[in-house]
Short mmCIF file of N, CA and C in Angstrom, two decimals:
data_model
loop_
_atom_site.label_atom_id
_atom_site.label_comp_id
_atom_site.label_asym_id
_atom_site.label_seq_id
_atom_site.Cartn_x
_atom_site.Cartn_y
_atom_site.Cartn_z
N UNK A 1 9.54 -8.27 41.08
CA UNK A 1 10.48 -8.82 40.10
C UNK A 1 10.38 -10.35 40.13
N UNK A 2 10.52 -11.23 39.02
CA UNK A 2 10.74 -12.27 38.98
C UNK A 2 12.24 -13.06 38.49
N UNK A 3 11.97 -14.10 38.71
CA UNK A 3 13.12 -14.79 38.74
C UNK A 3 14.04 -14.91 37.28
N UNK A 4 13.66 -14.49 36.69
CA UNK A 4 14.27 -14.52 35.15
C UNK A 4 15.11 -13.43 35.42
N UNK A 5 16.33 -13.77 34.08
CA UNK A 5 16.95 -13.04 33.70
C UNK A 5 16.61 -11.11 33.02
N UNK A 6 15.46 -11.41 32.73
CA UNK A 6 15.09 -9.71 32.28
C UNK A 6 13.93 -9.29 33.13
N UNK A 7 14.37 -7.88 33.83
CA UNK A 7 13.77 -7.64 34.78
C UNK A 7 12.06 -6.93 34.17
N UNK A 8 11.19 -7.91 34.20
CA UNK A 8 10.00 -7.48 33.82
C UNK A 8 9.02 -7.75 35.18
N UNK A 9 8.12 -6.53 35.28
CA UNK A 9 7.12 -6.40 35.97
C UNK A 9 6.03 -7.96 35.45
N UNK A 10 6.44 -8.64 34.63
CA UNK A 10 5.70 -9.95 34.75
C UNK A 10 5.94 -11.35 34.97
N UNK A 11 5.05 -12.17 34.93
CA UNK A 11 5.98 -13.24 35.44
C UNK A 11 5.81 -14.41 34.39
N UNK A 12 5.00 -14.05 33.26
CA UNK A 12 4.91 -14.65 32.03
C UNK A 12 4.60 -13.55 30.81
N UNK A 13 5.42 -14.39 29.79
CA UNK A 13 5.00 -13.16 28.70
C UNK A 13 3.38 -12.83 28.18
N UNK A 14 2.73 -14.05 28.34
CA UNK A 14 0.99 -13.48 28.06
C UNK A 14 0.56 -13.14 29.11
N UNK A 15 1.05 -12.43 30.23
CA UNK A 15 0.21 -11.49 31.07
C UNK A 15 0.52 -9.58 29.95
N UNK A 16 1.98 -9.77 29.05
CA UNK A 16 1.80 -8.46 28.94
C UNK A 16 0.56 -8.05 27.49
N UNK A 17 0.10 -7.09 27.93
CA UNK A 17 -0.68 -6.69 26.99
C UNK A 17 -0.21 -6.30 25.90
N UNK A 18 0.65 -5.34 25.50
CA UNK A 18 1.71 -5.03 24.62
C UNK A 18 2.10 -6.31 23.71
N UNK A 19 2.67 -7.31 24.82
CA UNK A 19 3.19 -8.56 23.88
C UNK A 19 2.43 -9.10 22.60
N UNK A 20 1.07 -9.42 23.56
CA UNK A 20 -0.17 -9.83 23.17
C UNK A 20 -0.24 -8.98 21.78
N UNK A 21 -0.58 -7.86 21.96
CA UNK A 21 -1.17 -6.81 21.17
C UNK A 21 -0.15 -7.03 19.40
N UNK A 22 1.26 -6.92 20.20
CA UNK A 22 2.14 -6.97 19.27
C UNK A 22 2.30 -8.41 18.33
N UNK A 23 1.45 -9.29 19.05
CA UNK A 23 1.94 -10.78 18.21
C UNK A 23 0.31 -11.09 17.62
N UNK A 24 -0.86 -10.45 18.13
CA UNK A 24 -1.86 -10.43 17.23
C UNK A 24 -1.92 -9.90 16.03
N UNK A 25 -1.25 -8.34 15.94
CA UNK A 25 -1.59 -7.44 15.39
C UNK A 25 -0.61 -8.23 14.03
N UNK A 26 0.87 -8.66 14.11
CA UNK A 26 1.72 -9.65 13.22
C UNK A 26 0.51 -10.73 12.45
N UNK A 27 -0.38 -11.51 13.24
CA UNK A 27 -1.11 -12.35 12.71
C UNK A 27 -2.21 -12.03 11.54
N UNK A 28 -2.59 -10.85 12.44
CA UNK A 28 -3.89 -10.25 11.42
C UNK A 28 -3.29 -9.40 10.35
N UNK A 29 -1.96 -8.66 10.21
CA UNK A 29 -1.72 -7.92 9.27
C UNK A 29 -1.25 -9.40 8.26
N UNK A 30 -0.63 -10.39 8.65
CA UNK A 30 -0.31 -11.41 7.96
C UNK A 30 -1.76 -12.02 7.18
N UNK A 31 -3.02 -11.91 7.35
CA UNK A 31 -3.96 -12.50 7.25
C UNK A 31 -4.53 -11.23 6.04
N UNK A 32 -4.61 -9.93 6.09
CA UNK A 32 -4.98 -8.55 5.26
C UNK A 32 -4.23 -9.47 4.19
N UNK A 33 -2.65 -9.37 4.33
CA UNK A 33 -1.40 -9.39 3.05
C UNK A 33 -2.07 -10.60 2.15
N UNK A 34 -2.40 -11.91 2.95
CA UNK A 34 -2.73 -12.61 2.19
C UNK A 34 -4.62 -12.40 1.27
N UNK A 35 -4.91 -11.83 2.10
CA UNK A 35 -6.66 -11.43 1.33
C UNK A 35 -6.05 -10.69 0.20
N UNK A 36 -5.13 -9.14 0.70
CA UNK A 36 -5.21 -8.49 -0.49
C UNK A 36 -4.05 -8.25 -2.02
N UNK A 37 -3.44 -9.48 -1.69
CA UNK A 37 -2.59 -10.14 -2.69
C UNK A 37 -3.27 -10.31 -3.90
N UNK A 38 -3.87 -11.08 -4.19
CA UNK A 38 -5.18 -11.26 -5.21
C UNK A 38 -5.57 -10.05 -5.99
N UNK A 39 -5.64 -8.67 -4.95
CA UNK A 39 -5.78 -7.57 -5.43
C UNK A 39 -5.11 -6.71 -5.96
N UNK A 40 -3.62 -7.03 -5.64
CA UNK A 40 -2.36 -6.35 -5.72
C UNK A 40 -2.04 -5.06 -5.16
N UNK A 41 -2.88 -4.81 -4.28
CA UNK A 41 -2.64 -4.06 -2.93
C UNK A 41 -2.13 -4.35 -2.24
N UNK A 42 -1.12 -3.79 -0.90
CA UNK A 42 -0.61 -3.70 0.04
C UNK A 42 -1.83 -2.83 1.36
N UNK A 43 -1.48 -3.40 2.40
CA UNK A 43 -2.71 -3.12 3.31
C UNK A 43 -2.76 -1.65 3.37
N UNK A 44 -1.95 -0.89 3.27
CA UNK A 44 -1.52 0.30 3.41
C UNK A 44 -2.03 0.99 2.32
N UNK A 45 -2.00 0.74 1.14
CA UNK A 45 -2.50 1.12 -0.28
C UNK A 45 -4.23 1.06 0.11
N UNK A 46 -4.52 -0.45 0.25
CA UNK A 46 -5.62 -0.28 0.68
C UNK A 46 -6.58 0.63 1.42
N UNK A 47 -5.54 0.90 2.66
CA UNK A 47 -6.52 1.81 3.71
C UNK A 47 -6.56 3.20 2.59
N UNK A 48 -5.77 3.48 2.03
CA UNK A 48 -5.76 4.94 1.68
C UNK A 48 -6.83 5.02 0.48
N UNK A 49 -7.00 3.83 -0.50
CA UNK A 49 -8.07 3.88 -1.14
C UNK A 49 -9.65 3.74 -0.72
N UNK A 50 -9.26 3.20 0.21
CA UNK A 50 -10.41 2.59 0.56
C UNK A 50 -11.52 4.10 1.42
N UNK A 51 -10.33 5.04 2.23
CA UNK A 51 -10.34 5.50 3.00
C UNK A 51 -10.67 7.01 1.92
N UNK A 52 -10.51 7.60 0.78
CA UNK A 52 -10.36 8.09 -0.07
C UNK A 52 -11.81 7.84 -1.22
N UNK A 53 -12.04 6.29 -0.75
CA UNK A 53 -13.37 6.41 -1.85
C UNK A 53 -14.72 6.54 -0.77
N UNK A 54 -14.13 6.52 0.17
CA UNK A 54 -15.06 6.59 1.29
C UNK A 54 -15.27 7.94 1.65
N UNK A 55 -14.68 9.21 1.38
CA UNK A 55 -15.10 10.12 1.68
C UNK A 55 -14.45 11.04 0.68
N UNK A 56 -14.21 10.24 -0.27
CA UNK A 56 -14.30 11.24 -2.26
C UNK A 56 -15.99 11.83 -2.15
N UNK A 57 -16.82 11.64 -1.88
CA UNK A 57 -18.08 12.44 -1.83
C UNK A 57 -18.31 13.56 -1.15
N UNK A 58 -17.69 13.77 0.04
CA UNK A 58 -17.65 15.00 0.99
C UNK A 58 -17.05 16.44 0.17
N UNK A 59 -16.62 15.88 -1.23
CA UNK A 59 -15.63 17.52 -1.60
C UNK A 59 -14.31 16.85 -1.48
N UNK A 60 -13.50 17.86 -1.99
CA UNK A 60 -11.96 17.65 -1.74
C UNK A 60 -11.59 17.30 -0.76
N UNK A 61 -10.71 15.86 -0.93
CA UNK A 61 -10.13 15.82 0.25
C UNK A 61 -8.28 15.52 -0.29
N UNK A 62 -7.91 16.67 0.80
CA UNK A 62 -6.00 16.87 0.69
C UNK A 62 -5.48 15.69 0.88
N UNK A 63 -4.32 15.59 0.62
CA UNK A 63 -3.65 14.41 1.30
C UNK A 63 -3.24 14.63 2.97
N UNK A 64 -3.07 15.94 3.25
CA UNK A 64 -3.19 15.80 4.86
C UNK A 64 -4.39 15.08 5.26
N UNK A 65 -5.22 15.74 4.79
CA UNK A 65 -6.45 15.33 5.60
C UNK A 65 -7.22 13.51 5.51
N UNK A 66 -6.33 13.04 3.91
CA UNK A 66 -6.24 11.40 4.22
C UNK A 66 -5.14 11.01 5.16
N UNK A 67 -3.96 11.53 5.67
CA UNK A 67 -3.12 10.98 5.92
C UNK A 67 -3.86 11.05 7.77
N UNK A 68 -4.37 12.15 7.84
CA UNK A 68 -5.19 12.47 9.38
C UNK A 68 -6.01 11.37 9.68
N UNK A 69 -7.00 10.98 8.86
CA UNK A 69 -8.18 10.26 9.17
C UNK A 69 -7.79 8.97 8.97
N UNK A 70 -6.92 8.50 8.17
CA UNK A 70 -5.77 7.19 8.66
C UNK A 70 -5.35 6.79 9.14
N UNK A 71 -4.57 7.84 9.88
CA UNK A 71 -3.15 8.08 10.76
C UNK A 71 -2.34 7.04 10.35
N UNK A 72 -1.52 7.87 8.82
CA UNK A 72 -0.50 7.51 8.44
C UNK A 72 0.21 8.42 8.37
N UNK A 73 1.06 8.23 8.28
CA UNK A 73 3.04 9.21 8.03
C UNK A 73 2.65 9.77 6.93
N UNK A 74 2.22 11.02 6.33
CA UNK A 74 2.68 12.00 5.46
C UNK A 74 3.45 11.84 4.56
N UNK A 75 4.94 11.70 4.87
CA UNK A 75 5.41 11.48 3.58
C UNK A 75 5.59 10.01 3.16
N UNK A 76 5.11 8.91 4.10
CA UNK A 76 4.51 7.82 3.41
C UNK A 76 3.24 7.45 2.48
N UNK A 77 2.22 8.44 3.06
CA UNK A 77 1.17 8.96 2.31
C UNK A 77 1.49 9.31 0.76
N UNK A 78 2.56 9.95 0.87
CA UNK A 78 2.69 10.57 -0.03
C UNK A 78 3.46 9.95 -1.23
N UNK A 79 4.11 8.87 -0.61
CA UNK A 79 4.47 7.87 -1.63
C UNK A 79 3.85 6.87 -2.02
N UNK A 80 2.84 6.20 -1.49
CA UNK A 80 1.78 5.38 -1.34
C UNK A 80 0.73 6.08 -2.58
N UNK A 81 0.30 7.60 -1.96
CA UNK A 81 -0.66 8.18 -3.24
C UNK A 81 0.06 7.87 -4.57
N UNK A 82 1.41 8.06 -4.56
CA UNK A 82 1.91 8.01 -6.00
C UNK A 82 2.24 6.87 -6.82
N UNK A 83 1.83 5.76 -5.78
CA UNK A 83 1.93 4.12 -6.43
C UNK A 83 0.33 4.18 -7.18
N UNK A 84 -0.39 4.50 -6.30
CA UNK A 84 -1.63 4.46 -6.54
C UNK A 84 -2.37 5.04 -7.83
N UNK A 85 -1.29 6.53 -7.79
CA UNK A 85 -1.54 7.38 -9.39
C UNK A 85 -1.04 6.70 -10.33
N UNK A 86 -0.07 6.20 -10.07
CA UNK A 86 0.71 5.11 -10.98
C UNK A 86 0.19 4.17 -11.73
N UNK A 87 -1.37 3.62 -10.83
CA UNK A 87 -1.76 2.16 -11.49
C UNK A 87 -2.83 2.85 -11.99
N UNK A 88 -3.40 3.65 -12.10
CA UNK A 88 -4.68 4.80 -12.24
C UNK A 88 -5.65 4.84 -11.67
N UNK A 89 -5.43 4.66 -10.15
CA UNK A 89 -6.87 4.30 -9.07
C UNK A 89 -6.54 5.62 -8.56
N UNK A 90 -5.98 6.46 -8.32
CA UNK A 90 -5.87 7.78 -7.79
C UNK A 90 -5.66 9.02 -8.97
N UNK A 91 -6.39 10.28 -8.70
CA UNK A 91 -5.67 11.54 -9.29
C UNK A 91 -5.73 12.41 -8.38
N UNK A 92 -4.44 13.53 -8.82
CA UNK A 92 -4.34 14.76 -7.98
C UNK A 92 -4.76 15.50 -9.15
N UNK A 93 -5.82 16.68 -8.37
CA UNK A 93 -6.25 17.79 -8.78
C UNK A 93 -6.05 18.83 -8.03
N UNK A 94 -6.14 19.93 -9.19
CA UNK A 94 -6.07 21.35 -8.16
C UNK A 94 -6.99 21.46 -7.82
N UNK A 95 -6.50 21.82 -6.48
CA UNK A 95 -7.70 21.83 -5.46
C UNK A 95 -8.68 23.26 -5.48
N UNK A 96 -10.13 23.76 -5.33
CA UNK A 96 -10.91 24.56 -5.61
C UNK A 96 -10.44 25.78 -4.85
N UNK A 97 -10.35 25.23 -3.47
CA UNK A 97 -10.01 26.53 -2.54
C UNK A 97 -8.81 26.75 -2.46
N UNK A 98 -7.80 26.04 -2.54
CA UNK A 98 -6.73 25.89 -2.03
C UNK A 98 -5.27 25.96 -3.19
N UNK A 99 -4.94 27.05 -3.63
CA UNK A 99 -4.24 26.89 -4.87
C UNK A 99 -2.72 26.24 -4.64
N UNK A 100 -2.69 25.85 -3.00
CA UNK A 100 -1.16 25.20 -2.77
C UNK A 100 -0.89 23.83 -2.87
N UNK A 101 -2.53 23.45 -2.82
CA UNK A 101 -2.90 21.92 -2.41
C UNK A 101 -3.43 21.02 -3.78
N UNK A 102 -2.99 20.12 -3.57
CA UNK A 102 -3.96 19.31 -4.32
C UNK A 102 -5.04 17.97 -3.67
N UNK A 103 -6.09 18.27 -4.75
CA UNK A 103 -7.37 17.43 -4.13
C UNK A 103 -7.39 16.32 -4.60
N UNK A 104 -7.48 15.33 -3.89
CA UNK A 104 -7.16 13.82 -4.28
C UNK A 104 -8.52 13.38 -4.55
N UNK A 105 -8.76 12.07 -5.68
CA UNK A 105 -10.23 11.72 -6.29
C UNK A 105 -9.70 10.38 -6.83
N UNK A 106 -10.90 9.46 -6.35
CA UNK A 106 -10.71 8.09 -6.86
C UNK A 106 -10.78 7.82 -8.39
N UNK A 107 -10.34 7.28 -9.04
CA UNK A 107 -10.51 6.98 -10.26
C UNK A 107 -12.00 6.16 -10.15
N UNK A 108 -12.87 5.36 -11.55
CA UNK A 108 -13.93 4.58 -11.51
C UNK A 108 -12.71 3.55 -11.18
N UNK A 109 -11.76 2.91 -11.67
CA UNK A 109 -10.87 1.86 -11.89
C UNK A 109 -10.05 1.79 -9.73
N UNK A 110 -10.49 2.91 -9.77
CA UNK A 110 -10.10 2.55 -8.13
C UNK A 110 -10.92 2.51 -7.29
N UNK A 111 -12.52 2.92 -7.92
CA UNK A 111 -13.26 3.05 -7.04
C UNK A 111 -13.92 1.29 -6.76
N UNK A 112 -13.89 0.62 -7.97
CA UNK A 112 -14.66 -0.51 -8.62
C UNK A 112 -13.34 -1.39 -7.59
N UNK A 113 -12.11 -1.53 -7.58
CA UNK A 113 -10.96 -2.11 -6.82
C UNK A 113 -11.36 -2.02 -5.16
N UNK A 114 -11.47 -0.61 -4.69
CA UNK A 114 -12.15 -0.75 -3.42
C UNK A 114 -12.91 -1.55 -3.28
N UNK A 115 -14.05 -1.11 -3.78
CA UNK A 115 -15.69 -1.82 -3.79
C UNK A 115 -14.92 -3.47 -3.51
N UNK A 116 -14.54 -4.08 -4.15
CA UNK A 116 -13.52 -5.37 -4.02
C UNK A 116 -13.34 -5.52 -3.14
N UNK A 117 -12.49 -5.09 -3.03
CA UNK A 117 -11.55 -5.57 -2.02
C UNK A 117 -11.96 -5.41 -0.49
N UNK A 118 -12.99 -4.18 -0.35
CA UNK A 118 -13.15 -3.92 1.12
C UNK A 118 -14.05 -5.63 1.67
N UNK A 119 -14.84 -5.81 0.54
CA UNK A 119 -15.81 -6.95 0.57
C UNK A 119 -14.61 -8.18 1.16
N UNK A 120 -13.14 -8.21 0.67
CA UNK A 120 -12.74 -9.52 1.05
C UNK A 120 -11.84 -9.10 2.39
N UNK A 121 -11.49 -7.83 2.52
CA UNK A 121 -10.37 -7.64 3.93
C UNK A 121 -11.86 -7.55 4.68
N UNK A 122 -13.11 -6.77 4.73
CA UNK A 122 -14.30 -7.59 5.89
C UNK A 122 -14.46 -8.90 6.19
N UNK A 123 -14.02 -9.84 4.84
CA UNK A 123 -14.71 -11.15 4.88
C UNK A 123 -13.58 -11.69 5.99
N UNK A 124 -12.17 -11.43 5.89
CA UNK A 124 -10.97 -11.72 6.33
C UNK A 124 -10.91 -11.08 8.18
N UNK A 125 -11.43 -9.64 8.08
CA UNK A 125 -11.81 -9.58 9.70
C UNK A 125 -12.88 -10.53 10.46
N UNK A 126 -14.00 -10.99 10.00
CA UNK A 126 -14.99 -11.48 10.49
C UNK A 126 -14.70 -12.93 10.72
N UNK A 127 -13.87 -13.41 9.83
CA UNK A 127 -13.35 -14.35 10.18
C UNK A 127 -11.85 -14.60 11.53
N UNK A 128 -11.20 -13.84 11.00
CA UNK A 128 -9.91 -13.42 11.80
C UNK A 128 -10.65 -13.13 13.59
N UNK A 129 -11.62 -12.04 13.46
CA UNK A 129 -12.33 -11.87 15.20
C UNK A 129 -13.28 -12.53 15.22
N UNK A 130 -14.10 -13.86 14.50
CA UNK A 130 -15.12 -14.42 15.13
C UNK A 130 -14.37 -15.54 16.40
N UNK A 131 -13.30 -16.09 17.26
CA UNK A 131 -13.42 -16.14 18.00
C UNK A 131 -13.86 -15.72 19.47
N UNK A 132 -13.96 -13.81 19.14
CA UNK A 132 -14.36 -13.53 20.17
C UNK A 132 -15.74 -13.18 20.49
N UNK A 133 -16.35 -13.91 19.18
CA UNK A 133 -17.84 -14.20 19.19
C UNK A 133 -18.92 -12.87 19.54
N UNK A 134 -19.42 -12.80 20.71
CA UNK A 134 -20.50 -11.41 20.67
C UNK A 134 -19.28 -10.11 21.45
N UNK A 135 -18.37 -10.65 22.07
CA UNK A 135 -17.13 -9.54 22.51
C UNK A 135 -16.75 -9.06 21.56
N UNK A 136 -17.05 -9.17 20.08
CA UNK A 136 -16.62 -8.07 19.04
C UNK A 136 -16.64 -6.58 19.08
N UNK A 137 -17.87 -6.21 19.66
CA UNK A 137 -18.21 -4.88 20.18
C UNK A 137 -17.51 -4.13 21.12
N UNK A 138 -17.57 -4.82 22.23
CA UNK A 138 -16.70 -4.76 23.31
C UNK A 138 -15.54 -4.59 23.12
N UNK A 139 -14.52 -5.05 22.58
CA UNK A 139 -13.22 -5.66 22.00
C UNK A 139 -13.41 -4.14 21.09
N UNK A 140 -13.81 -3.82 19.99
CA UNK A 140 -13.60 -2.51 19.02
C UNK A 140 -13.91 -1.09 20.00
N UNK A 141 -14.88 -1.33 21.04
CA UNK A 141 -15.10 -0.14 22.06
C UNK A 141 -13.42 0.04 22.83
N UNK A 142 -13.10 -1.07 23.14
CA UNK A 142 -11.73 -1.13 24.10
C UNK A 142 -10.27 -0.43 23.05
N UNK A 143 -10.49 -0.87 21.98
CA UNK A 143 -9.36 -0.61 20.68
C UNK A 143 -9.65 1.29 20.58
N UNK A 144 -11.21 1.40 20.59
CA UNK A 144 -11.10 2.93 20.14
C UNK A 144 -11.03 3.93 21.26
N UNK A 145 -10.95 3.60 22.76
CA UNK A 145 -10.51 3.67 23.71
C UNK A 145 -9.09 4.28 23.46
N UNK A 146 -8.17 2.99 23.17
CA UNK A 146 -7.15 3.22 23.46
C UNK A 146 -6.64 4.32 22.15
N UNK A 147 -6.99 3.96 21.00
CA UNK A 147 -6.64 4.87 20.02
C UNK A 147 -6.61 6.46 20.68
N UNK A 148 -8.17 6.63 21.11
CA UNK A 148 -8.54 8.29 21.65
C UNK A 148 -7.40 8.71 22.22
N UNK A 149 -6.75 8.25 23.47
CA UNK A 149 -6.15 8.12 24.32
C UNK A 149 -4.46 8.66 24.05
N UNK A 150 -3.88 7.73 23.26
CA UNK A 150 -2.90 7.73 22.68
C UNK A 150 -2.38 8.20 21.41
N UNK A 151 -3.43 9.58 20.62
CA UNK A 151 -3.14 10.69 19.79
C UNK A 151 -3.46 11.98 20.60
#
C-alpha cells in the first residue's frame, strides 16, 4: 500500500495498465470521431459498415453474426443497422436459408463510403501508432492476446 489516500496496489497512476489503456483508448477514439466526421459516420457506424462490406462477399451475413465479428451489443447493432438503412448504405433481406433472419448487404452508396473512409481511419491509425515505430506488430500481437483472453 502506499501513502495516498486510495488504497491502490500502485504507487503512481502510469504504472496502471488499465489507466493507461483507458486514457489512450479516449485519445484515439477522439482522433477516429475527428477523421470520420467529414464522412458523417460515427466510429461505430463505421466498424459495422466497414465490417459488413468486408465480408458482404462470403454470402449472407445476419446481424448476429456482424454483431459477433465486431463485438458489439446486439441491440445496439441493431439500432446502428437502422441508421445505416436510413441513409441507404445498408439493406435487410430475407435471408436464403433462414426464413427468421434477415441478411444484411451493403448498398454500392455504402460500399463506395467504406472504400472512403477505411482509407482515412488507416491514414488516422498509422499516424495515431507511428510512435511506436517497428513495436506496431508487437503492440497488435499483445492487444489480440488480450482480446482472446477476455471473450
Amino acid at each position: 500500500m502506499n501513502d495516498r489516500d486510495l488504497n491502490s496496489a500502485f504507487t503512481d497512476a502510469e504504472e496502471s495498465p488499465g489507466l493507461l489503456l483507458w486514457q489512450v483508448t479516449n485519445r484515439w477514439q477522439a482522433a477516429q470521431r475527428a477523421t470520420l466526421k467529414p464522412y458523417g459516420l460515427t466510429h461505430v457506424q463505421f466498424v459495422l459498415l466497414a465490417a459488413l462490406t468486408w465480408h458482404g462477399t462470403d454470402g449472407p451475413v445476419t446481424q448476429k453474426a456482424l454483431a459477433g465479428h465486431a463485438a458489439t451489443d446486439p441491440m445496439m447493432t441493431s439500432q446502428v443497422l437502422r441508421a445505416l438503412e436510413d441513409r441507404g448504405l445498408v439493406e435487410r433481406r430475407p435471408h436464403p436459408q433462414d426464413g427468421r433472419a434477415r441478411a444484411l448487404a451493403v448498398t454500392p452508396e455504402g460500399q463506395a463510403l467504406a472504400n472512403r473512409a477505411v482509407l482515412a481511419v488507416e491514414s488516422c491509425d498509422a499516424e495515431f501508432f507511428a510512435p511506436l515505430d517497428d513495436q506496431t506488430p508487437e503492440f497488435t500481437r499483445a492487444l489480440r492476446k488480450l482480446k482472446e483472453s477476455s471473450g
